[in-house]
Short mmCIF file of C-alpha atoms and ligand atoms in Angstrom, two decimals:
data_model
loop_
_atom_site.label_atom_id
_atom_site.label_comp_id
_atom_site.label_asym_id
_atom_site.label_seq_id
_atom_site.Cartn_x
_atom_site.Cartn_y
_atom_site.Cartn_z
CA UNK A 198 61.42 281.75 -51.39
CA UNK A 199 62.16 285.06 -49.69
CA UNK A 200 59.80 286.24 -46.64
CA UNK A 201 60.96 289.73 -45.88
CA UNK A 202 61.63 289.93 -41.90
CA UNK A 203 63.42 293.23 -41.10
CA UNK A 204 63.35 296.10 -43.18
CA UNK A 205 66.18 298.31 -44.12
CA UNK A 206 64.75 301.19 -42.31
CA UNK A 207 64.05 298.92 -39.07
CA UNK A 208 67.71 297.58 -39.06
CA UNK A 209 69.12 300.99 -39.65
CA UNK A 210 66.91 302.73 -36.95
CA UNK A 211 67.93 299.62 -34.34
CA UNK A 212 71.83 300.04 -35.83
CA UNK A 213 71.46 303.85 -34.39
CA UNK A 214 69.97 302.72 -31.22
CA UNK A 215 72.51 300.33 -30.55
CA UNK A 216 75.61 302.45 -31.25
CA UNK A 217 74.13 305.06 -28.73
CA UNK A 218 73.58 302.61 -25.84
CA UNK A 219 77.33 301.30 -26.73
CA UNK A 220 78.69 304.77 -26.62
CA UNK A 221 76.70 305.47 -23.61
CA UNK A 222 78.68 302.54 -21.88
CA UNK A 223 82.45 302.92 -23.21
CA UNK A 224 81.91 306.93 -23.39
CA UNK A 225 85.00 308.56 -25.37
CA UNK A 226 87.29 305.69 -24.93
CA UNK A 227 88.45 303.48 -27.78
CA UNK A 228 86.57 300.33 -28.83
CA UNK A 229 88.50 297.70 -30.60
CA UNK A 230 85.52 295.97 -32.91
CA UNK A 231 86.71 292.62 -33.41
CA UNK A 232 84.17 291.49 -36.45
CA UNK A 233 83.35 288.04 -37.14
CA UNK A 234 83.58 287.32 -40.70
CA UNK A 235 81.92 287.27 -43.14
CA UNK A 236 78.57 287.70 -42.04
CA UNK A 237 79.07 290.51 -39.95
CA UNK A 238 80.79 292.57 -42.42
CA UNK A 239 77.65 294.71 -43.40
CA UNK A 240 76.77 295.26 -39.52
CA UNK A 241 80.03 296.31 -38.62
CA UNK A 242 80.30 298.75 -41.24
CA UNK A 243 77.22 300.95 -40.32
CA UNK A 244 77.83 300.28 -36.61
CA UNK A 245 81.33 301.35 -36.83
CA UNK A 246 79.95 304.52 -38.60
CA UNK A 247 77.19 304.86 -35.79
CA UNK A 248 79.51 304.52 -33.07
CA UNK A 249 82.12 306.86 -34.43
CA UNK A 250 85.91 307.57 -33.49
CA UNK A 251 87.69 306.41 -31.43
CA UNK A 252 87.25 302.66 -32.62
CA UNK A 253 89.69 300.34 -34.20
CA UNK A 254 88.56 297.52 -36.15
CA UNK A 255 90.07 293.95 -36.79
CA UNK A 256 88.40 290.86 -38.08
CA UNK A 257 88.42 287.05 -37.16
CA UNK A 258 86.83 284.26 -39.01
CA UNK A 259 85.61 281.33 -37.57
CA UNK A 260 83.59 278.63 -39.51
CA UNK A 261 80.75 276.33 -38.23
CA UNK A 262 78.41 275.69 -41.28
CA UNK A 263 80.14 275.35 -44.42
CA UNK A 264 78.03 275.90 -47.29
CA UNK A 265 74.91 274.10 -45.90
CA UNK A 266 72.03 275.05 -43.38
CA UNK A 267 73.35 273.08 -40.67
CA UNK A 268 75.60 273.77 -38.01
CA UNK A 269 78.49 271.21 -37.73
CA UNK A 270 79.19 271.94 -34.29
CA UNK A 271 82.90 272.44 -34.79
CA UNK A 272 84.28 275.66 -34.52
CA UNK A 273 87.44 276.33 -36.54
CA UNK A 274 89.90 279.41 -36.48
CA UNK A 275 90.28 280.65 -40.17
CA UNK A 276 91.79 284.04 -39.51
CA UNK A 277 93.03 285.47 -36.25
CA UNK A 278 92.72 289.11 -35.34
CA UNK A 279 96.29 291.05 -36.01
CA UNK A 280 95.30 293.83 -33.76
CA UNK A 281 96.48 292.59 -29.82
CA UNK A 282 93.32 292.54 -27.27
CA UNK A 283 95.48 293.16 -24.58
CA UNK A 284 94.33 296.74 -22.51
CA UNK A 285 91.55 297.31 -24.89
CA UNK A 286 88.28 297.55 -24.91
CA UNK A 287 87.09 294.58 -26.89
CA UNK A 288 83.35 294.37 -28.39
CA UNK A 289 82.94 291.35 -30.63
CA UNK A 290 80.59 292.25 -33.50
CA UNK A 291 78.33 289.18 -34.61
CA UNK A 292 75.61 289.19 -37.19
CA UNK A 293 73.67 286.28 -35.33
CA UNK A 294 73.88 283.90 -32.76
CA UNK A 295 72.34 280.56 -33.36
CA UNK A 296 73.53 277.31 -31.22
CA UNK A 297 75.72 279.91 -29.54
CA UNK A 298 78.74 277.82 -29.90
CA UNK A 299 80.54 280.37 -32.41
CA UNK A 300 80.47 283.21 -29.81
CA UNK A 301 81.28 280.80 -26.84
CA UNK A 302 84.21 279.75 -28.44
CA UNK A 303 85.45 283.37 -29.40
CA UNK A 304 84.50 284.79 -26.11
CA UNK A 305 86.86 281.89 -24.13
CA UNK A 306 89.39 282.74 -26.56
CA UNK A 307 89.54 286.38 -26.36
CA UNK A 308 88.89 286.45 -22.95
CA UNK A 309 92.72 284.44 -22.18
CA UNK A 310 93.85 287.63 -24.06
CA UNK A 311 93.58 289.96 -21.38
CA UNK A 312 91.33 292.50 -22.75
CA UNK A 313 90.50 295.62 -20.42
CA UNK A 314 86.53 294.34 -21.09
CA UNK A 315 85.13 291.95 -23.19
CA UNK A 316 81.45 292.25 -24.58
CA UNK A 317 79.36 291.18 -27.83
CA UNK A 318 77.01 292.96 -30.11
CA UNK A 319 74.82 291.05 -32.13
CA UNK A 320 72.55 292.09 -34.68
CA UNK A 321 70.47 289.04 -34.46
CA UNK A 322 69.79 286.15 -32.13
CA UNK A 323 67.83 283.07 -32.58
CA UNK A 324 66.87 281.85 -28.84
CA UNK A 325 65.19 278.83 -29.62
CA UNK A 326 68.07 277.60 -31.52
CA UNK A 327 70.68 277.97 -28.62
CA UNK A 328 72.24 275.17 -27.27
CA UNK A 329 74.92 276.72 -25.12
CA UNK A 330 74.30 279.97 -22.71
CA UNK A 331 76.43 282.69 -23.90
CA UNK A 332 75.82 286.42 -22.92
CA UNK A 333 74.89 289.20 -25.52
CA UNK A 334 75.46 292.61 -23.73
CA UNK A 335 73.92 294.57 -27.02
CA UNK A 336 71.39 292.98 -29.15
CA UNK A 337 69.50 294.22 -31.84
CA UNK A 338 66.66 291.45 -32.81
CA UNK A 339 65.50 288.12 -31.49
CA UNK A 340 64.28 286.35 -34.91
CA UNK A 341 62.28 282.93 -34.88
CA UNK A 342 64.28 279.76 -35.45
CA UNK A 343 64.01 279.98 -39.24
CA UNK A 344 67.22 280.50 -41.62
CA UNK A 345 67.27 284.07 -42.15
CA UNK A 346 69.42 285.53 -45.31
CA UNK A 347 70.34 289.24 -45.87
CA UNK A 348 72.14 292.03 -44.50
CA UNK A 349 75.49 290.19 -44.73
CA UNK A 350 73.55 286.58 -43.90
CA UNK A 351 74.16 284.41 -46.52
CA UNK A 352 72.87 280.89 -48.02
CA UNK A 353 75.75 279.30 -49.81
CA UNK A 354 77.19 282.67 -50.24
CA UNK A 355 74.07 283.86 -51.77
CA UNK A 356 71.85 287.14 -50.44
CA UNK A 357 74.60 288.63 -48.40
CA UNK A 358 74.00 292.04 -50.16
CA UNK A 359 70.46 292.05 -49.51
CA UNK A 360 69.61 295.70 -47.41
CA UNK A 361 66.74 293.72 -45.56
CA UNK A 362 66.61 290.44 -43.63
CA UNK A 363 64.50 287.60 -44.79
CA UNK A 364 63.44 284.16 -44.08
CA UNK A 365 64.56 281.47 -46.67
CA UNK A 366 61.79 279.39 -47.33
CA UNK A 367 62.06 275.98 -49.72
CA UNK A 368 59.57 275.78 -52.20
C1 PRP B 464 77.47 282.43 -38.85
C2 PRP B 464 77.61 283.64 -37.71
C3 PRP B 464 77.95 283.46 -36.59
C4 PRP B 464 77.43 281.72 -36.55
C5 PRP B 464 76.36 281.67 -35.74
O1 PRP B 464 78.66 282.30 -39.47
O2 PRP B 464 78.00 284.58 -38.61
O3 PRP B 464 79.35 283.44 -36.57
O4 PRP B 464 77.08 281.35 -37.89
O5 PRP B 464 75.99 280.14 -35.57
P1 PRP B 464 75.90 279.68 -34.27
O6 PRP B 464 75.66 280.22 -33.08
O7 PRP B 464 75.32 278.24 -34.42
O8 PRP B 464 77.62 279.21 -33.75
P2 PRP B 464 78.67 281.36 -40.95
O9 PRP B 464 79.40 280.05 -39.99
O10 PRP B 464 77.42 280.72 -41.17
O11 PRP B 464 79.99 281.92 -41.65
P3 PRP B 464 79.74 283.38 -42.46
O12 PRP B 464 79.40 284.41 -41.65
O13 PRP B 464 81.25 283.58 -43.00
O14 PRP B 464 78.68 283.13 -43.52
#
């Protein structure tokens, strides 16, 4: 069963606010968005258009969940970025920070690549699920410790194209 948590309208207004916040920090300097596939693709598409030029977009894919609901705790790089981070304002775009393991790993990796600045925007955060401390400079919403889907987030590859976020409950 899907229990709606955030409506499409709530998400869109928050994305607009986040984009404003982000632009006020970076001003008119170019930002390199490093989008964490797959879940963040919907958020990144809306956010990039709301932020506006100048932005560059690249993608990384890491994996920790496989096809189930449980994190394996092992973070693997499946696809690395093509654009160099060196000397750029790098902004990591995440859909959700759960245990924090994926983001911690990614922050550590990217910080070795000499970016001018390195910050993170995440649409969602599950503070109750956190196992490692990791900063999120721009955050959309805190969500309860439940399995959430929609707006890019999946369960076994389903529900990514829902325009809203819902809690997935077994019944
Ligand atoms: C999700 C999400 C984050 C990560 C967060 O990705 O997009 O990258 O898990 O979990 P963590 O904080 O516990 O590390 P997932 O592995 O489900 O891949 P997907 O985005 O391709 O569905």
